[in-house]
Structures are given as C-alpha cells and as structure tokens.
mmCIF file with all atom_site columns, C-alpha atoms in Angstrom:
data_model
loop_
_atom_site.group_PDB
_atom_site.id
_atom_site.type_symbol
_atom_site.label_atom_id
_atom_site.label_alt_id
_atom_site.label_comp_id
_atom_site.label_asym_id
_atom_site.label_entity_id
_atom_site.label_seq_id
_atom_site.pdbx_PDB_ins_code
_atom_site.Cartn_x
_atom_site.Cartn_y
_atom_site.Cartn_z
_atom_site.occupancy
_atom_site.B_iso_or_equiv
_atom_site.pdbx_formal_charge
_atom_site.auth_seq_id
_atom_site.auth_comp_id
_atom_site.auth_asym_id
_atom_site.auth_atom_id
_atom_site.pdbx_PDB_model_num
ATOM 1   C CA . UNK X 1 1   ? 39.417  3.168   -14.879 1.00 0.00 ? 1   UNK X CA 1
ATOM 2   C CA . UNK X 1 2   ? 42.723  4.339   -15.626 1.00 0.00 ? 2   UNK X CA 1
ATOM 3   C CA . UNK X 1 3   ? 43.238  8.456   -15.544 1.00 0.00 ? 3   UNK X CA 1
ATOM 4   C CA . UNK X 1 4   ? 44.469  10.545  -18.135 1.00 0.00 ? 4   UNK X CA 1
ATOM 5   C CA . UNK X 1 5   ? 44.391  14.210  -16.427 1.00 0.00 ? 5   UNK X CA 1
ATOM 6   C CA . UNK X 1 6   ? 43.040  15.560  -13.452 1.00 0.00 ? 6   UNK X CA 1
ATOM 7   C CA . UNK X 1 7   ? 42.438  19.164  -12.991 1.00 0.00 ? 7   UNK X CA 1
ATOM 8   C CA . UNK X 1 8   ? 42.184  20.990  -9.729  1.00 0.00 ? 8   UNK X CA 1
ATOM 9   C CA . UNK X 1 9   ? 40.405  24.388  -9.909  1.00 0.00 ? 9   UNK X CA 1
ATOM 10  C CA . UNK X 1 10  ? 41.065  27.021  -7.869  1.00 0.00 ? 10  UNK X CA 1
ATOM 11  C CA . UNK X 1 11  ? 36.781  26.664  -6.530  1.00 0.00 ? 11  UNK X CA 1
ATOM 12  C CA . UNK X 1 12  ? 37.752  23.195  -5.018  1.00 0.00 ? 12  UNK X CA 1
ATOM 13  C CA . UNK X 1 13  ? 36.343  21.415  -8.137  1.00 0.00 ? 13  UNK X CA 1
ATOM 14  C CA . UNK X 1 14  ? 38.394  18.587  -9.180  1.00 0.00 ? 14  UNK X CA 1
ATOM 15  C CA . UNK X 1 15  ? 37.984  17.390  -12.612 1.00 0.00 ? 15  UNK X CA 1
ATOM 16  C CA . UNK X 1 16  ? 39.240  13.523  -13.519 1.00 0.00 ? 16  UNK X CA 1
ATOM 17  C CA . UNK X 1 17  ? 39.394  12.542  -17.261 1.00 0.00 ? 17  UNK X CA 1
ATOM 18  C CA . UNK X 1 18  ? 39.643  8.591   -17.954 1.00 0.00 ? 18  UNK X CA 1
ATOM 19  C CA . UNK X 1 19  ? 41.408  7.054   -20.792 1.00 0.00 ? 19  UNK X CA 1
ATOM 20  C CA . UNK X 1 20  ? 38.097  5.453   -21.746 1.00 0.00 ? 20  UNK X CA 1
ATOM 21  C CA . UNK X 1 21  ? 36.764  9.162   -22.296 1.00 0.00 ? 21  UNK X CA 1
ATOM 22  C CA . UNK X 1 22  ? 34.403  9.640   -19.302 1.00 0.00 ? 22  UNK X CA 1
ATOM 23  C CA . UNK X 1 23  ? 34.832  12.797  -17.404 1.00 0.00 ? 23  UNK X CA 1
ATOM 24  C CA . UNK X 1 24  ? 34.118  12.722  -13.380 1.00 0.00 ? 24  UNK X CA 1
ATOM 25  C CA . UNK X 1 25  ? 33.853  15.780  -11.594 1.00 0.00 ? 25  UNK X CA 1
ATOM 26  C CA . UNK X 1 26  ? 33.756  16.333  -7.997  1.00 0.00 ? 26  UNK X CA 1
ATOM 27  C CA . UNK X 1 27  ? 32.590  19.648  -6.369  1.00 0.00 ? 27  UNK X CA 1
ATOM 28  C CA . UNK X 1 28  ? 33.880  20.699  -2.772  1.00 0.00 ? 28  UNK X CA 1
ATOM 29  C CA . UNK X 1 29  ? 30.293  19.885  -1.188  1.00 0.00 ? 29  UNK X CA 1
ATOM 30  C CA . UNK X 1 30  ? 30.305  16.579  -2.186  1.00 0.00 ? 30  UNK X CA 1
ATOM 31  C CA . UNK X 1 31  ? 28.362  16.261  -5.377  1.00 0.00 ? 31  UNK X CA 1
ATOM 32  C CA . UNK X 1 32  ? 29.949  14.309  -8.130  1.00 0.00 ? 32  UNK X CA 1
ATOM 33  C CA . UNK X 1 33  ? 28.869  14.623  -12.156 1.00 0.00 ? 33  UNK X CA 1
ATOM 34  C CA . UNK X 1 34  ? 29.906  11.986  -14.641 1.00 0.00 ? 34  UNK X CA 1
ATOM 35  C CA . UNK X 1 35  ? 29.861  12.711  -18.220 1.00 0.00 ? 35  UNK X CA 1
ATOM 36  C CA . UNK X 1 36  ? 30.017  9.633   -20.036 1.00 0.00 ? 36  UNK X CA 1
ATOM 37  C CA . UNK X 1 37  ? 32.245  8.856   -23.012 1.00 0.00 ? 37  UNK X CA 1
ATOM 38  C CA . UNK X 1 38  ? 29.334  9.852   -25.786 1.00 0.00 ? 38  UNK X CA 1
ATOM 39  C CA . UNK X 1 39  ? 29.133  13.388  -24.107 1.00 0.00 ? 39  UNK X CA 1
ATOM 40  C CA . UNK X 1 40  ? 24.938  13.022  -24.085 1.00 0.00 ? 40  UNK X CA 1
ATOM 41  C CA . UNK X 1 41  ? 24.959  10.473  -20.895 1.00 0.00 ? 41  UNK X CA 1
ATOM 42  C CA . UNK X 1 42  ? 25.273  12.507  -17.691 1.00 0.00 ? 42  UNK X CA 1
ATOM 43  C CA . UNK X 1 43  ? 24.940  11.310  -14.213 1.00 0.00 ? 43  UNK X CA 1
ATOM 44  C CA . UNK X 1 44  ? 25.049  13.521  -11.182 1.00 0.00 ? 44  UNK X CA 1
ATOM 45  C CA . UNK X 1 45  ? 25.348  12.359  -8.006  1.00 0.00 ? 45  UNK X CA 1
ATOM 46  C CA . UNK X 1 46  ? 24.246  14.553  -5.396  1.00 0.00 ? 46  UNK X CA 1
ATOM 47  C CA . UNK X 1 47  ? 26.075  15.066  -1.923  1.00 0.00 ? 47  UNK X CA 1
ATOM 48  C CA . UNK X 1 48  ? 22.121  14.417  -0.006  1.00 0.00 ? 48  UNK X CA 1
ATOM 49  C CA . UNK X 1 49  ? 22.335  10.483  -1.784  1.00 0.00 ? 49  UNK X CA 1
ATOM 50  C CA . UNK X 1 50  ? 19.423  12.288  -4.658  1.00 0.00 ? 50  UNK X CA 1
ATOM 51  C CA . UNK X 1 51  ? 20.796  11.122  -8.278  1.00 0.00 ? 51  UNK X CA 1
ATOM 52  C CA . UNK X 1 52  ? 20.109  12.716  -11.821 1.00 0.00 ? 52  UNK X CA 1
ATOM 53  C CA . UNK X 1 53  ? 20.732  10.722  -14.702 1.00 0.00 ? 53  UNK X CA 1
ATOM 54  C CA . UNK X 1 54  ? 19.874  12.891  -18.484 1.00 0.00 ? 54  UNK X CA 1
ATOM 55  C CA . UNK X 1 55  ? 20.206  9.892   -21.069 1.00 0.00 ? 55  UNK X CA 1
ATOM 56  C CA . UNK X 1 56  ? 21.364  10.418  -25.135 1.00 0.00 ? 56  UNK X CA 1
ATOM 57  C CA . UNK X 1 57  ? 18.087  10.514  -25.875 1.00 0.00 ? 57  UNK X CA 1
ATOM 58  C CA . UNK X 1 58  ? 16.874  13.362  -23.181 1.00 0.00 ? 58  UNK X CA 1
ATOM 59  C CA . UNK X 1 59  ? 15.548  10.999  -20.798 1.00 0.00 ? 59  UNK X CA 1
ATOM 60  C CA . UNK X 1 60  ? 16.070  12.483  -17.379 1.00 0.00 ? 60  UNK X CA 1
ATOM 61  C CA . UNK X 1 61  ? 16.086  10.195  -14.291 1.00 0.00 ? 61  UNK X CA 1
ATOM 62  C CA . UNK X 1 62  ? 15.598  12.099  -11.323 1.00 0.00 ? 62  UNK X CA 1
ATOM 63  C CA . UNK X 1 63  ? 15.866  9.879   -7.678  1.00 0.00 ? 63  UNK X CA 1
ATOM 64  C CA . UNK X 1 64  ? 14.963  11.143  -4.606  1.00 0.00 ? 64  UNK X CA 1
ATOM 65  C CA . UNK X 1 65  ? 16.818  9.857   -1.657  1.00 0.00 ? 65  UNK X CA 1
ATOM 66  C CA . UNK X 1 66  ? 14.867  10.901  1.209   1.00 0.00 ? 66  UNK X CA 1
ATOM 67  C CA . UNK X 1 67  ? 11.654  9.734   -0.380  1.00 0.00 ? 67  UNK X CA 1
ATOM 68  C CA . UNK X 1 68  ? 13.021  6.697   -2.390  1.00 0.00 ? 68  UNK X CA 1
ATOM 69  C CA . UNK X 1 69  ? 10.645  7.814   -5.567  1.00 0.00 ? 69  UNK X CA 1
ATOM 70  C CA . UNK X 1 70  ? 12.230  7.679   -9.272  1.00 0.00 ? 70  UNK X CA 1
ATOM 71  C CA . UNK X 1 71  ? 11.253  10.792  -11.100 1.00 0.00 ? 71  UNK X CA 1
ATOM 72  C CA . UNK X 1 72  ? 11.442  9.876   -15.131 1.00 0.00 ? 72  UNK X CA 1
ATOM 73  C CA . UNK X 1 73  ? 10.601  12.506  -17.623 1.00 0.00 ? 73  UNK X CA 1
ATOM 74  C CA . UNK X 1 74  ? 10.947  11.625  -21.633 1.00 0.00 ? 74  UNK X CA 1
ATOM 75  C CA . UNK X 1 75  ? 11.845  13.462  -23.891 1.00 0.00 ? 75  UNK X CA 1
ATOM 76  C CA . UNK X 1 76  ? 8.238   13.349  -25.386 1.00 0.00 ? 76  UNK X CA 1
ATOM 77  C CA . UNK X 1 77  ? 6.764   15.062  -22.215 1.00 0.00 ? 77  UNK X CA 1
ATOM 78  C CA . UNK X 1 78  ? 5.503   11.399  -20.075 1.00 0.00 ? 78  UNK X CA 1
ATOM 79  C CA . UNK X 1 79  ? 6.428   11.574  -16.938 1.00 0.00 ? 79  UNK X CA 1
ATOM 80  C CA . UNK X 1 80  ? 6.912   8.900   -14.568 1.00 0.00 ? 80  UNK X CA 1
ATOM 81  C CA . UNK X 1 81  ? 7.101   8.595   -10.920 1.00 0.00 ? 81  UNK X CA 1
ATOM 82  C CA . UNK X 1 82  ? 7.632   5.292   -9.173  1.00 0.00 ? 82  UNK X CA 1
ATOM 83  C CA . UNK X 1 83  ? 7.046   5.858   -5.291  1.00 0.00 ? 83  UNK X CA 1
ATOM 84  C CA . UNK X 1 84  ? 8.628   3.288   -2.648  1.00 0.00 ? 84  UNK X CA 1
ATOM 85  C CA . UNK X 1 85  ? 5.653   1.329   -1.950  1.00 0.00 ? 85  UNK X CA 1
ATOM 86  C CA . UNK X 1 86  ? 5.050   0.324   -4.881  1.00 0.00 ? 86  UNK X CA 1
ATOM 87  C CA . UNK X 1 87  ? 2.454   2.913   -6.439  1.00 0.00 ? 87  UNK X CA 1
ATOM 88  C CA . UNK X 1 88  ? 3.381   4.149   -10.329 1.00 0.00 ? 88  UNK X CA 1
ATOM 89  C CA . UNK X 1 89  ? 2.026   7.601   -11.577 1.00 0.00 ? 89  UNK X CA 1
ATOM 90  C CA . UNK X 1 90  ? 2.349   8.587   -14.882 1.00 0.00 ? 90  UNK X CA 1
ATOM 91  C CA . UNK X 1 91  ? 1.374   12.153  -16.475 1.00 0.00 ? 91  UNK X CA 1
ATOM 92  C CA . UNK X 1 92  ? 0.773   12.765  -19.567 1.00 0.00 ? 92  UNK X CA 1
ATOM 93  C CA . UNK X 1 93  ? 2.113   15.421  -22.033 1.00 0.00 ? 93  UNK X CA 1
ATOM 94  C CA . UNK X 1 94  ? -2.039  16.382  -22.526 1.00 0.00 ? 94  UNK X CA 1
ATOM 95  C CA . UNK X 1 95  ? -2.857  16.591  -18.812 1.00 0.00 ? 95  UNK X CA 1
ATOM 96  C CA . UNK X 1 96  ? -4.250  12.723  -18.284 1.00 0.00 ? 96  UNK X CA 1
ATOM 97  C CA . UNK X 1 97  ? -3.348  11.237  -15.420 1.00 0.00 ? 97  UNK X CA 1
ATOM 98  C CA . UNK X 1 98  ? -2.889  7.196   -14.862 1.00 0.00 ? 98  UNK X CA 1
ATOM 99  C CA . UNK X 1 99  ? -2.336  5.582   -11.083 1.00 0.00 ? 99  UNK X CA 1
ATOM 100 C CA . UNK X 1 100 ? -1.300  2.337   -10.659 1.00 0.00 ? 100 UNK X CA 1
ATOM 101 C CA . UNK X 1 101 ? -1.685  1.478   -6.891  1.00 0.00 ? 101 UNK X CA 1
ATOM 102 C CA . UNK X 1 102 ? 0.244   -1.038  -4.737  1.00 0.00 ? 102 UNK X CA 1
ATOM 103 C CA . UNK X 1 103 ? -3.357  -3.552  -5.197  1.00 0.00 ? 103 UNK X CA 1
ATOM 104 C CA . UNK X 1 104 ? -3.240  -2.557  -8.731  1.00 0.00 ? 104 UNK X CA 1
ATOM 105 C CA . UNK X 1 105 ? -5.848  -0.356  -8.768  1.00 0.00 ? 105 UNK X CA 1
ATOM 106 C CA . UNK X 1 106 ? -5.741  1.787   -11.824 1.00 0.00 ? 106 UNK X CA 1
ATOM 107 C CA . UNK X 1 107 ? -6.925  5.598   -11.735 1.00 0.00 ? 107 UNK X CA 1
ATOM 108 C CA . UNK X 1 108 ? -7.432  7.535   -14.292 1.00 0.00 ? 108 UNK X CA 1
ATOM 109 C CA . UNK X 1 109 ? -7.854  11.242  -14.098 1.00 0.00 ? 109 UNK X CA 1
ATOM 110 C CA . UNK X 1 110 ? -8.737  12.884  -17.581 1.00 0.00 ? 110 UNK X CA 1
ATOM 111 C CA . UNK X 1 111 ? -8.467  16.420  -18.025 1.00 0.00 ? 111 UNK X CA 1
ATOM 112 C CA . UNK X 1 112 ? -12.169 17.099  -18.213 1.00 0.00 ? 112 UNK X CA 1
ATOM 113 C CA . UNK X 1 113 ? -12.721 16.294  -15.103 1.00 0.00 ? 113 UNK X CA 1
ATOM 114 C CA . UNK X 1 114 ? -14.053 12.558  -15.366 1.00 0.00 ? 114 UNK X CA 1
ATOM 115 C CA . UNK X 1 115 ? -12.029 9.659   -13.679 1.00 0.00 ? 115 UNK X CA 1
ATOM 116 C CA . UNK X 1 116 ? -12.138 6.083   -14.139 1.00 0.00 ? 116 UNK X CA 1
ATOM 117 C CA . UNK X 1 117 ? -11.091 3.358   -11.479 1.00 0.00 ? 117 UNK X CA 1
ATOM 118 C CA . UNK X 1 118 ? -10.641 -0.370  -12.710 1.00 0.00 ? 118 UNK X CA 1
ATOM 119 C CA . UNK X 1 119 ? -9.943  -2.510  -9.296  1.00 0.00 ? 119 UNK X CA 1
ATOM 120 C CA . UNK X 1 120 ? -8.385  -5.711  -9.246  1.00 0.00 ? 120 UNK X CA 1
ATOM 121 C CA . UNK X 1 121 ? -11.392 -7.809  -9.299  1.00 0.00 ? 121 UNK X CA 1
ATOM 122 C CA . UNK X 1 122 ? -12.734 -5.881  -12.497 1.00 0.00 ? 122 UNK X CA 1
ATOM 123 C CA . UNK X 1 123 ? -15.084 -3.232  -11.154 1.00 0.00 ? 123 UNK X CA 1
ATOM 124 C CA . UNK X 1 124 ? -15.260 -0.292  -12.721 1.00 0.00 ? 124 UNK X CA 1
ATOM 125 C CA . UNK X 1 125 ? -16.054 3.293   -11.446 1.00 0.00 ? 125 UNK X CA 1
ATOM 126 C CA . UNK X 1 126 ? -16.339 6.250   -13.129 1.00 0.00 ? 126 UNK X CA 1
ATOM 127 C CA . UNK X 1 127 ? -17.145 9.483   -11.569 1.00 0.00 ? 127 UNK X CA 1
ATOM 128 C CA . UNK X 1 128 ? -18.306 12.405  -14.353 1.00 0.00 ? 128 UNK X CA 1
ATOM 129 C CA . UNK X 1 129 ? -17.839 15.654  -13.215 1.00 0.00 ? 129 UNK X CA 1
ATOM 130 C CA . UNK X 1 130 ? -20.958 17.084  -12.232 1.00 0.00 ? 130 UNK X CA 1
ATOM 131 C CA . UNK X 1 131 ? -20.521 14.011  -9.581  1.00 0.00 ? 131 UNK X CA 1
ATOM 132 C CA . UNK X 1 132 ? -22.496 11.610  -10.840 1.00 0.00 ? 132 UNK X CA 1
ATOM 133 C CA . UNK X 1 133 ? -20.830 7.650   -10.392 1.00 0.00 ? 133 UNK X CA 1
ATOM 134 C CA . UNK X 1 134 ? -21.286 4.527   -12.265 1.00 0.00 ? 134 UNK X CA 1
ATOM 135 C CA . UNK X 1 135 ? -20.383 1.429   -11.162 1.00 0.00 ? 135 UNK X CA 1
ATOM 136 C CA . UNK X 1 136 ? -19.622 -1.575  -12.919 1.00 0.00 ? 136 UNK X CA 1
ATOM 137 C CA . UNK X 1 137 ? -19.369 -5.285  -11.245 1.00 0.00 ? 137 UNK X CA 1
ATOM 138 C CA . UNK X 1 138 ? -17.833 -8.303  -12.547 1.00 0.00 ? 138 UNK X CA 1
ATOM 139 C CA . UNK X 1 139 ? -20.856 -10.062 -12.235 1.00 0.00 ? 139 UNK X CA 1
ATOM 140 C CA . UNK X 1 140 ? -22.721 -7.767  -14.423 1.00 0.00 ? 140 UNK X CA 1
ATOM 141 C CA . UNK X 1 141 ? -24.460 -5.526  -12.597 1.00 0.00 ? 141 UNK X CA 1
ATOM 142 C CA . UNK X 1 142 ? -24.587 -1.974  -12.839 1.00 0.00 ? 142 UNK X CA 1
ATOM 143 C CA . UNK X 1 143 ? -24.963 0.925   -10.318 1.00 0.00 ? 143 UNK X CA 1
ATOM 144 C CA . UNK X 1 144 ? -25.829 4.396   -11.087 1.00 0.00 ? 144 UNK X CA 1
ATOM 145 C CA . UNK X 1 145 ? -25.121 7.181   -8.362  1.00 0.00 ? 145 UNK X CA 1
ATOM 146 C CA . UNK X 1 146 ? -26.609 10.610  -8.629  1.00 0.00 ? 146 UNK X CA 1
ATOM 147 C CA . UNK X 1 147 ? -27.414 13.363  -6.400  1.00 0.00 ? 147 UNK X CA 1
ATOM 148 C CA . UNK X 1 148 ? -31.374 12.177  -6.705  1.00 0.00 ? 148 UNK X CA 1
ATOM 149 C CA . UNK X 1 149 ? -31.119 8.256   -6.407  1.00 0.00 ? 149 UNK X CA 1
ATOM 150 C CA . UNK X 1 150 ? -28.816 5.087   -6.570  1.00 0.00 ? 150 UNK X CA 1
ATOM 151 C CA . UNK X 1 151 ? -30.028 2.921   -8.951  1.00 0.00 ? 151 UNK X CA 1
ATOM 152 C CA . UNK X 1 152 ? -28.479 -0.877  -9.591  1.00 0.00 ? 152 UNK X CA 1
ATOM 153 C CA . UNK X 1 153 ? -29.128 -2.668  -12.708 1.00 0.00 ? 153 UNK X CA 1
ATOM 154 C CA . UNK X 1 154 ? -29.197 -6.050  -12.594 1.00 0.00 ? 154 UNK X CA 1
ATOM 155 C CA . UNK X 1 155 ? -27.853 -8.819  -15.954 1.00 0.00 ? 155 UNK X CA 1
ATOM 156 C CA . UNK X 1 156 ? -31.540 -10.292 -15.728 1.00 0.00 ? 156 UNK X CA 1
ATOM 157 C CA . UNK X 1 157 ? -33.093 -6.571  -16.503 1.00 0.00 ? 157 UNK X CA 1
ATOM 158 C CA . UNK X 1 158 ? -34.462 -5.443  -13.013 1.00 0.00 ? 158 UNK X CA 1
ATOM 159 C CA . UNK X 1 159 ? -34.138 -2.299  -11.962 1.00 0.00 ? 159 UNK X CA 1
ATOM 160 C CA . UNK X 1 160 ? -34.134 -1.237  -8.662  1.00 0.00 ? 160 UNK X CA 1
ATOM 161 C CA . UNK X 1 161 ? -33.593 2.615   -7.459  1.00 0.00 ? 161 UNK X CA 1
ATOM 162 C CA . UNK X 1 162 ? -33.970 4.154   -4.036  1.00 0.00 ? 162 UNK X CA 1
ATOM 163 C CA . UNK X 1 163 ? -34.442 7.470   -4.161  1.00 0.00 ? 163 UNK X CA 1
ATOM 164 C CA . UNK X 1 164 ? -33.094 10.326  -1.376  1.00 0.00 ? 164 UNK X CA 1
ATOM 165 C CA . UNK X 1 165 ? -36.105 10.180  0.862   1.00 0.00 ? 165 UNK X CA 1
ATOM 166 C CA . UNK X 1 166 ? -35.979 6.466   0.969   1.00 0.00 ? 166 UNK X CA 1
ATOM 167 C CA . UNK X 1 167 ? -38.611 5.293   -1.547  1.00 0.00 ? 167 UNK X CA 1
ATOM 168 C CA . UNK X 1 168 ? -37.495 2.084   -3.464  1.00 0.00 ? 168 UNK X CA 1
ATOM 169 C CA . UNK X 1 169 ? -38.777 1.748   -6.992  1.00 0.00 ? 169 UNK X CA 1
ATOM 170 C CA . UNK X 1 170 ? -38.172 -2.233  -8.265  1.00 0.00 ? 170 UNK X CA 1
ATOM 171 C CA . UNK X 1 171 ? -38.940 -2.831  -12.352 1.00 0.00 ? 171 UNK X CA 1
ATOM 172 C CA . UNK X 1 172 ? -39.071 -6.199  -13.183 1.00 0.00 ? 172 UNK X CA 1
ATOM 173 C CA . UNK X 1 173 ? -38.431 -7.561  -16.571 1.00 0.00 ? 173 UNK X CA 1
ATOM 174 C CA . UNK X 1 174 ? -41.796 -8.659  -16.668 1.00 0.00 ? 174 UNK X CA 1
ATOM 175 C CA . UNK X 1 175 ? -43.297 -5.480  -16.655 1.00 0.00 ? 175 UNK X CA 1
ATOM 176 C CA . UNK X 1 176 ? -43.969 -5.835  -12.392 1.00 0.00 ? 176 UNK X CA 1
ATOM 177 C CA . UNK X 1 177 ? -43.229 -2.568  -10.554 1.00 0.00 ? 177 UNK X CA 1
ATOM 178 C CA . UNK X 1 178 ? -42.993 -2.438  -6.486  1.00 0.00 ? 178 UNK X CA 1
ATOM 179 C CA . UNK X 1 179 ? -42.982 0.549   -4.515  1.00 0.00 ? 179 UNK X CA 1
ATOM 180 C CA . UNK X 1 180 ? -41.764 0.610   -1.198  1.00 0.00 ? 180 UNK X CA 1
ATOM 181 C CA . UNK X 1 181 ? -41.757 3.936   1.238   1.00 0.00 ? 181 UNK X CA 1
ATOM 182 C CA . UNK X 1 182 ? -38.617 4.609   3.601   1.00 0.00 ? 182 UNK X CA 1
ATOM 183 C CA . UNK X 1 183 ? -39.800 1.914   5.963   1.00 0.00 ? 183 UNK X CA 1
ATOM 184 C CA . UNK X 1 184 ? -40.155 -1.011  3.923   1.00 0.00 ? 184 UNK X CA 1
ATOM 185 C CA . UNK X 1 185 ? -43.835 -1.210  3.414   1.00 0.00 ? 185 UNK X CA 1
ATOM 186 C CA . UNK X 1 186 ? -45.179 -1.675  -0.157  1.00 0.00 ? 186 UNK X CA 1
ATOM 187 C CA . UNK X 1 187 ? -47.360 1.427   -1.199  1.00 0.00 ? 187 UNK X CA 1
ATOM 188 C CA . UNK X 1 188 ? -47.602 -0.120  -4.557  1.00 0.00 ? 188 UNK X CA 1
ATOM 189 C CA . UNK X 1 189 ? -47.032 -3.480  -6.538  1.00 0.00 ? 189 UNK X CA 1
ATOM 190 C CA . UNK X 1 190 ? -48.314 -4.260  -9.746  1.00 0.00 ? 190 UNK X CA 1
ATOM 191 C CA . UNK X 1 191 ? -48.475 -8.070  -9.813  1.00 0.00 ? 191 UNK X CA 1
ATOM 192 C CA . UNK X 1 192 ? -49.311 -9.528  -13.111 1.00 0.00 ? 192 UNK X CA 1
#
C-alpha cells in the first residue's frame, strides 16, 4: 500500500498512514499495531510472534505464540480457546464449561458441579456431585456407580449390583434373584 504520511515520534514510535486509510504503527521493541480503515478493526502484532486482533464487532482474537492456542472472546462473554493439538474449550458467559478433545470426546462441566462426558462411540458419563457416576452404553446398558455399590442395568431388565464387600445381587426379569458372597459361591437363588 501506497503511504500518505509517516510520523516519527520522538519515543521511537513510527506511525505510517496509507492512502487506503489504514494506520500501521511500529514501536521501538518491535511490536507493530494496525488500525484498519473502519477505525473498529485493530491488529497488534507483538514483538514475541503473540497476535491480538479486536474485530468491529468486539471480537478479540488473542494468539499465543509460544503455545500455538487461539484465545477468542465475543463480545457476548463466550470464550474460545483452540489449543495446538487439536482440543477446543469453550466457556460460557454463566460458568458452563464444554471440551471438545482431540478423539472428540465432549466434556461438559456445569456450574453445579455435575459433568457430562459423551465419547465417540456414544457412551455417556455423568458424574453428580456428591460423586455418584452413571454410565450409559451404546448398546443399552446402564451402570450406576456409588460409594455403596456398582450396579449395571441391562436392555432385557436384569439387574445386577455388587456391593463394597463383594456380594453380587442378580434380579432377573422373571422375578429370579441370585446372591453370590465375595467368592463366587451362591448363598441364595430363588429359581422359579
């Protein structure tokens, strides 16, 4: 672009205005700001490689050299930050949290505590807050995790829990219920 003025300041800062209405300037360290010809689109170019971009509409773009992440933050408060290998994080203006990871996991971290994981092969976990996990397959089945037992629920309707000290507890949809100590044996099996 052609040049219409430049301005030398007595700091070291040289100031470049082009004929298309941009303005570049250029600080002694090495950092370089361009104001673009609508005055709202600013780029700054900082002398460690690390670039800030603030758009018309408030957007700011922050990059991070070193660490190769994007830093976006809109002007309604999401923020996005896009990390080099590949994982996505965006935060929410009410405290939610969503992670996409490089397998495309999703995370989601909700401000009461609870979080939600959906894997690529369509299991879902969600962990409440006083710890407690369920587990949902893709083939239907259903796991419950809780300080006192892990229980899995199956699509045909058994039920089968196994409780801290090792007892296992199978319900049967047709009313049959086998108990089973720690080792395996069957204290108790109600055959019909």
């Amino acid at each position: 672009e052609e040049i219409q003025r430049e301005t030398a300041y007595p700091d070291g800062k040289v100031e470049k205005v082009l004929k298309n209405g941009c303005h570049l300037i250029f600080f002694p360290n090495g950092t370089w700001k361009k104001v673009g010809s609508d005055g709202k689109t600013v780029t700054i170019t900082f002398f460690n490689g690390d670039v800030k971009q603030v758009m018309p509409d408030q957007t700011v773009i922050y990059y991070y050299a070193d660490a190769k992440t994007t830093h976006t933050t809109y002007s309604d408060g999401l923020e996005v930050l896009q990390f080099s290998n590949g994982q996505i994080e965006k935060h929410y203006p009410d405290g939610k949290k969503e992670i996409t990871f490089p397998d495309q996991t999703i995370k989601n971290l909700f401000t009461d505590g609870q979080e939600e994981s959906i894997f690529p092969d369509g299991t879902i976990v969600r962990v409440q807050r006083d710890g407690s996990k369920t587990i949902e397959f893709n083939n239907g089945q259903r796991e419950l995790h809780t300080p006192q037992f892990k229980r899995r629920e199956y699509p045909d309707g058994t039920v089968k829990t196994v409780y801290v000290n090792g007892q296992q507890e199978t319900k049967y949809v047709s009313g049959r219920v086998r108990v089973k100590d720690k080792d395996g044996n069957i204290i108790m099996d109600t055959k019909l």
